[in-house]
Amino acid sequence: MGCCTRPAQQPFFEEREGNSYEGTAISGAPRALPTL
């Protein structure tokens, strides 16, 4: 996945699908992911 490749300023989950952030964050929450 390109979670760690996405910049911290632009959440990858928001760019991916918007609602997929919930599943993606739980599936494999990257360290760069902001506090949900």
mmCIF file with all atom_site columns, N, CA and C in Angstrom:
data_model
loop_
_atom_site.group_PDB
_atom_site.id
_atom_site.type_symbol
_atom_site.label_atom_id
_atom_site.label_alt_id
_atom_site.label_comp_id
_atom_site.label_asym_id
_atom_site.label_entity_id
_atom_site.label_seq_id
_atom_site.pdbx_PDB_ins_code
_atom_site.Cartn_x
_atom_site.Cartn_y
_atom_site.Cartn_z
_atom_site.occupancy
_atom_site.B_iso_or_equiv
_atom_site.pdbx_formal_charge
_atom_site.auth_seq_id
_atom_site.auth_comp_id
_atom_site.auth_asym_id
_atom_site.auth_atom_id
_atom_site.pdbx_PDB_model_num
ATOM 1   N N  . MET A 1 1  ? 0.849   -1.211 0.000  1.00 0.00 ? 1  MET A N  1
ATOM 2   C CA . MET A 1 1  ? 0.000   0.000  0.000  1.00 0.00 ? 1  MET A CA 1
ATOM 3   C C  . MET A 1 1  ? 0.880   1.255  0.000  1.00 0.00 ? 1  MET A C  1
ATOM 4   N N  . GLY A 1 2  ? 0.274   2.377  -0.384 1.00 0.00 ? 2  GLY A N  1
ATOM 5   C CA . GLY A 1 2  ? 1.052   3.622  -0.431 1.00 0.00 ? 2  GLY A CA 1
ATOM 6   C C  . GLY A 1 2  ? 0.698   4.532  0.731  1.00 0.00 ? 2  GLY A C  1
ATOM 7   N N  . CYS A 1 3  ? 0.555   3.938  1.894  1.00 0.00 ? 3  CYS A N  1
ATOM 8   C CA . CYS A 1 3  ? 0.172   4.749  3.055  1.00 0.00 ? 3  CYS A CA 1
ATOM 9   C C  . CYS A 1 3  ? 1.356   5.584  3.529  1.00 0.00 ? 3  CYS A C  1
ATOM 10  N N  . CYS A 1 4  ? 2.481   4.919  3.619  1.00 0.00 ? 4  CYS A N  1
ATOM 11  C CA . CYS A 1 4  ? 3.670   5.622  4.122  1.00 0.00 ? 4  CYS A CA 1
ATOM 12  C C  . CYS A 1 4  ? 4.241   6.562  3.062  1.00 0.00 ? 4  CYS A C  1
ATOM 13  N N  . THR A 1 5  ? 3.849   6.341  1.811  1.00 0.00 ? 5  THR A N  1
ATOM 14  C CA . THR A 1 5  ? 4.365   7.172  0.725  1.00 0.00 ? 5  THR A CA 1
ATOM 15  C C  . THR A 1 5  ? 3.645   8.513  0.690  1.00 0.00 ? 5  THR A C  1
ATOM 16  N N  . ARG A 1 6  ? 2.437   8.556  1.220  1.00 0.00 ? 6  ARG A N  1
ATOM 17  C CA . ARG A 1 6  ? 1.659   9.802  1.194  1.00 0.00 ? 6  ARG A CA 1
ATOM 18  C C  . ARG A 1 6  ? 2.229   10.800 2.202  1.00 0.00 ? 6  ARG A C  1
ATOM 19  N N  . PRO A 1 7  ? 2.226   12.070 1.880  1.00 0.00 ? 7  PRO A N  1
ATOM 20  C CA . PRO A 1 7  ? 2.733   13.107 2.780  1.00 0.00 ? 7  PRO A CA 1
ATOM 21  C C  . PRO A 1 7  ? 1.849   13.245 4.016  1.00 0.00 ? 7  PRO A C  1
ATOM 22  N N  . ALA A 1 8  ? 2.458   13.633 5.122  1.00 0.00 ? 8  ALA A N  1
ATOM 23  C CA . ALA A 1 8  ? 1.702   13.763 6.369  1.00 0.00 ? 8  ALA A CA 1
ATOM 24  C C  . ALA A 1 8  ? 0.693   14.899 6.275  1.00 0.00 ? 8  ALA A C  1
ATOM 25  N N  . GLN A 1 9  ? 1.020   15.906 5.467  1.00 0.00 ? 9  GLN A N  1
ATOM 26  C CA . GLN A 1 9  ? 0.109   17.042 5.338  1.00 0.00 ? 9  GLN A CA 1
ATOM 27  C C  . GLN A 1 9  ? -1.164  16.626 4.603  1.00 0.00 ? 9  GLN A C  1
ATOM 28  N N  . GLN A 1 10 ? -1.032  15.680 3.679  1.00 0.00 ? 10 GLN A N  1
ATOM 29  C CA . GLN A 1 10 ? -2.202  15.207 2.936  1.00 0.00 ? 10 GLN A CA 1
ATOM 30  C C  . GLN A 1 10 ? -2.473  13.759 3.297  1.00 0.00 ? 10 GLN A C  1
ATOM 31  N N  . PRO A 1 11 ? -3.476  13.512 4.140  1.00 0.00 ? 11 PRO A N  1
ATOM 32  C CA . PRO A 1 11 ? -3.818  12.150 4.566  1.00 0.00 ? 11 PRO A CA 1
ATOM 33  C C  . PRO A 1 11 ? -4.065  11.259 3.366  1.00 0.00 ? 11 PRO A C  1
ATOM 34  N N  . PHE A 1 12 ? -3.456  10.076 3.359  1.00 0.00 ? 12 PHE A N  1
ATOM 35  C CA . PHE A 1 12 ? -3.622  9.158  2.241  1.00 0.00 ? 12 PHE A CA 1
ATOM 36  C C  . PHE A 1 12 ? -5.054  8.640  2.186  1.00 0.00 ? 12 PHE A C  1
ATOM 37  N N  . PHE A 1 13 ? -5.674  8.456  3.347  1.00 0.00 ? 13 PHE A N  1
ATOM 38  C CA . PHE A 1 13 ? -7.029  7.913  3.381  1.00 0.00 ? 13 PHE A CA 1
ATOM 39  C C  . PHE A 1 13 ? -8.011  8.884  2.722  1.00 0.00 ? 13 PHE A C  1
ATOM 40  N N  . GLU A 1 14 ? -7.779  10.181 2.902  1.00 0.00 ? 14 GLU A N  1
ATOM 41  C CA . GLU A 1 14 ? -8.686  11.161 2.294  1.00 0.00 ? 14 GLU A CA 1
ATOM 42  C C  . GLU A 1 14 ? -8.536  11.157 0.781  1.00 0.00 ? 14 GLU A C  1
ATOM 43  N N  . GLU A 1 15 ? -7.310  10.977 0.303  1.00 0.00 ? 15 GLU A N  1
ATOM 44  C CA . GLU A 1 15 ? -7.072  10.991 -1.138 1.00 0.00 ? 15 GLU A CA 1
ATOM 45  C C  . GLU A 1 15 ? -7.532  9.686  -1.774 1.00 0.00 ? 15 GLU A C  1
ATOM 46  N N  . ARG A 1 16 ? -7.468  8.600  -1.002 1.00 0.00 ? 16 ARG A N  1
ATOM 47  C CA . ARG A 1 16 ? -7.830  7.285  -1.540 1.00 0.00 ? 16 ARG A CA 1
ATOM 48  C C  . ARG A 1 16 ? -9.315  7.238  -1.868 1.00 0.00 ? 16 ARG A C  1
ATOM 49  N N  . GLU A 1 17 ? -10.170 7.267  -0.845 1.00 0.00 ? 17 GLU A N  1
ATOM 50  C CA . GLU A 1 17 ? -11.608 7.171  -1.105 1.00 0.00 ? 17 GLU A CA 1
ATOM 51  C C  . GLU A 1 17 ? -12.397 8.099  -0.181 1.00 0.00 ? 17 GLU A C  1
ATOM 52  N N  . GLY A 1 18 ? -11.778 8.539  0.891  1.00 0.00 ? 18 GLY A N  1
ATOM 53  C CA . GLY A 1 18 ? -12.488 9.423  1.800  1.00 0.00 ? 18 GLY A CA 1
ATOM 54  C C  . GLY A 1 18 ? -13.068 8.625  2.955  1.00 0.00 ? 18 GLY A C  1
ATOM 55  N N  . ASN A 1 19 ? -13.886 7.638  2.615  1.00 0.00 ? 19 ASN A N  1
ATOM 56  C CA . ASN A 1 19 ? -14.507 6.828  3.662  1.00 0.00 ? 19 ASN A CA 1
ATOM 57  C C  . ASN A 1 19 ? -13.656 5.598  3.946  1.00 0.00 ? 19 ASN A C  1
ATOM 58  N N  . SER A 1 20 ? -12.688 5.337  3.087  1.00 0.00 ? 20 SER A N  1
ATOM 59  C CA . SER A 1 20 ? -11.833 4.152  3.242  1.00 0.00 ? 20 SER A CA 1
ATOM 60  C C  . SER A 1 20 ? -10.816 4.378  4.361  1.00 0.00 ? 20 SER A C  1
ATOM 61  N N  . TYR A 1 21 ? -10.728 5.596  4.855  1.00 0.00 ? 21 TYR A N  1
ATOM 62  C CA . TYR A 1 21 ? -9.744  5.907  5.891  1.00 0.00 ? 21 TYR A CA 1
ATOM 63  C C  . TYR A 1 21 ? -10.012 5.071  7.137  1.00 0.00 ? 21 TYR A C  1
ATOM 64  N N  . GLU A 1 22 ? -11.268 4.803  7.421  1.00 0.00 ? 22 GLU A N  1
ATOM 65  C CA . GLU A 1 22 ? -11.601 4.021  8.618  1.00 0.00 ? 22 GLU A CA 1
ATOM 66  C C  . GLU A 1 22 ? -11.031 2.619  8.516  1.00 0.00 ? 22 GLU A C  1
ATOM 67  N N  . GLY A 1 23 ? -11.273 1.966  7.383  1.00 0.00 ? 23 GLY A N  1
ATOM 68  C CA . GLY A 1 23 ? -10.790 0.601  7.197  1.00 0.00 ? 23 GLY A CA 1
ATOM 69  C C  . GLY A 1 23 ? -9.280  0.567  7.041  1.00 0.00 ? 23 GLY A C  1
ATOM 70  N N  . THR A 1 24 ? -8.745  1.571  6.325  1.00 0.00 ? 24 THR A N  1
ATOM 71  C CA . THR A 1 24 ? -7.303  1.569  6.081  1.00 0.00 ? 24 THR A CA 1
ATOM 72  C C  . THR A 1 24 ? -6.544  1.839  7.380  1.00 0.00 ? 24 THR A C  1
ATOM 73  N N  . ALA A 1 25 ? -7.054  2.735  8.187  1.00 0.00 ? 25 ALA A N  1
ATOM 74  C CA . ALA A 1 25 ? -6.362  3.090  9.421  1.00 0.00 ? 25 ALA A CA 1
ATOM 75  C C  . ALA A 1 25 ? -6.348  1.899  10.384 1.00 0.00 ? 25 ALA A C  1
ATOM 76  N N  . ILE A 1 26 ? -7.444  1.167  10.419 1.00 0.00 ? 26 ILE A N  1
ATOM 77  C CA . ILE A 1 26 ? -7.531  0.017  11.332 1.00 0.00 ? 26 ILE A CA 1
ATOM 78  C C  . ILE A 1 26 ? -6.728  -1.153 10.764 1.00 0.00 ? 26 ILE A C  1
ATOM 79  N N  . SER A 1 27 ? -6.778  -1.302 9.436  1.00 0.00 ? 27 SER A N  1
ATOM 80  C CA . SER A 1 27 ? -6.081  -2.419 8.784  1.00 0.00 ? 27 SER A CA 1
ATOM 81  C C  . SER A 1 27 ? -4.577  -2.315 9.044  1.00 0.00 ? 27 SER A C  1
ATOM 82  N N  . GLY A 1 28 ? -4.016  -1.122 8.829  1.00 0.00 ? 28 GLY A N  1
ATOM 83  C CA . GLY A 1 28 ? -2.584  -0.948 9.052  1.00 0.00 ? 28 GLY A CA 1
ATOM 84  C C  . GLY A 1 28 ? -2.284  0.510  9.285  1.00 0.00 ? 28 GLY A C  1
ATOM 85  N N  . ALA A 1 29 ? -2.496  0.980  10.501 1.00 0.00 ? 29 ALA A N  1
ATOM 86  C CA . ALA A 1 29 ? -2.294  2.391  10.799 1.00 0.00 ? 29 ALA A CA 1
ATOM 87  C C  . ALA A 1 29 ? -0.809  2.743  10.756 1.00 0.00 ? 29 ALA A C  1
ATOM 88  N N  . PRO A 1 30 ? -0.408  3.555  9.784  1.00 0.00 ? 30 PRO A N  1
ATOM 89  C CA . PRO A 1 30 ? 0.987   3.994  9.668  1.00 0.00 ? 30 PRO A CA 1
ATOM 90  C C  . PRO A 1 30 ? 1.357   4.979  10.774 1.00 0.00 ? 30 PRO A C  1
ATOM 91  N N  . ARG A 1 31 ? 2.641   5.102  11.050 1.00 0.00 ? 31 ARG A N  1
ATOM 92  C CA . ARG A 1 31 ? 3.075   6.025  12.114 1.00 0.00 ? 31 ARG A CA 1
ATOM 93  C C  . ARG A 1 31 ? 2.874   7.480  11.695 1.00 0.00 ? 31 ARG A C  1
ATOM 94  N N  . ALA A 1 32 ? 2.818   7.711  10.377 1.00 0.00 ? 32 ALA A N  1
ATOM 95  C CA . ALA A 1 32 ? 2.648   9.076  9.887  1.00 0.00 ? 32 ALA A CA 1
ATOM 96  C C  . ALA A 1 32 ? 1.180   9.498  9.960  1.00 0.00 ? 32 ALA A C  1
ATOM 97  N N  . LEU A 1 33 ? 0.303   8.546  10.237 1.00 0.00 ? 33 LEU A N  1
ATOM 98  C CA . LEU A 1 33 ? -1.126  8.854  10.297 1.00 0.00 ? 33 LEU A CA 1
ATOM 99  C C  . LEU A 1 33 ? -1.428  9.757  11.498 1.00 0.00 ? 33 LEU A C  1
ATOM 100 N N  . PRO A 1 34 ? -2.221  10.778 11.308 1.00 0.00 ? 34 PRO A N  1
ATOM 101 C CA . PRO A 1 34 ? -2.588  11.703 12.392 1.00 0.00 ? 34 PRO A CA 1
ATOM 102 C C  . PRO A 1 34 ? -3.455  10.995 13.433 1.00 0.00 ? 34 PRO A C  1
ATOM 103 N N  . THR A 1 35 ? -3.590  11.580 14.599 1.00 0.00 ? 35 THR A N  1
ATOM 104 C CA . THR A 1 35 ? -4.370  10.950 15.663 1.00 0.00 ? 35 THR A CA 1
ATOM 105 C C  . THR A 1 35 ? -5.850  11.006 15.317 1.00 0.00 ? 35 THR A C  1
ATOM 106 N N  . LEU A 1 36 ? -6.459  9.865  15.186 1.00 0.00 ? 36 LEU A N  1
ATOM 107 C CA . LEU A 1 36 ? -7.880  9.813  14.803 1.00 0.00 ? 36 LEU A CA 1
ATOM 108 C C  . LEU A 1 36 ? -8.752  9.868  16.048 1.00 0.00 ? 36 LEU A C  1
#
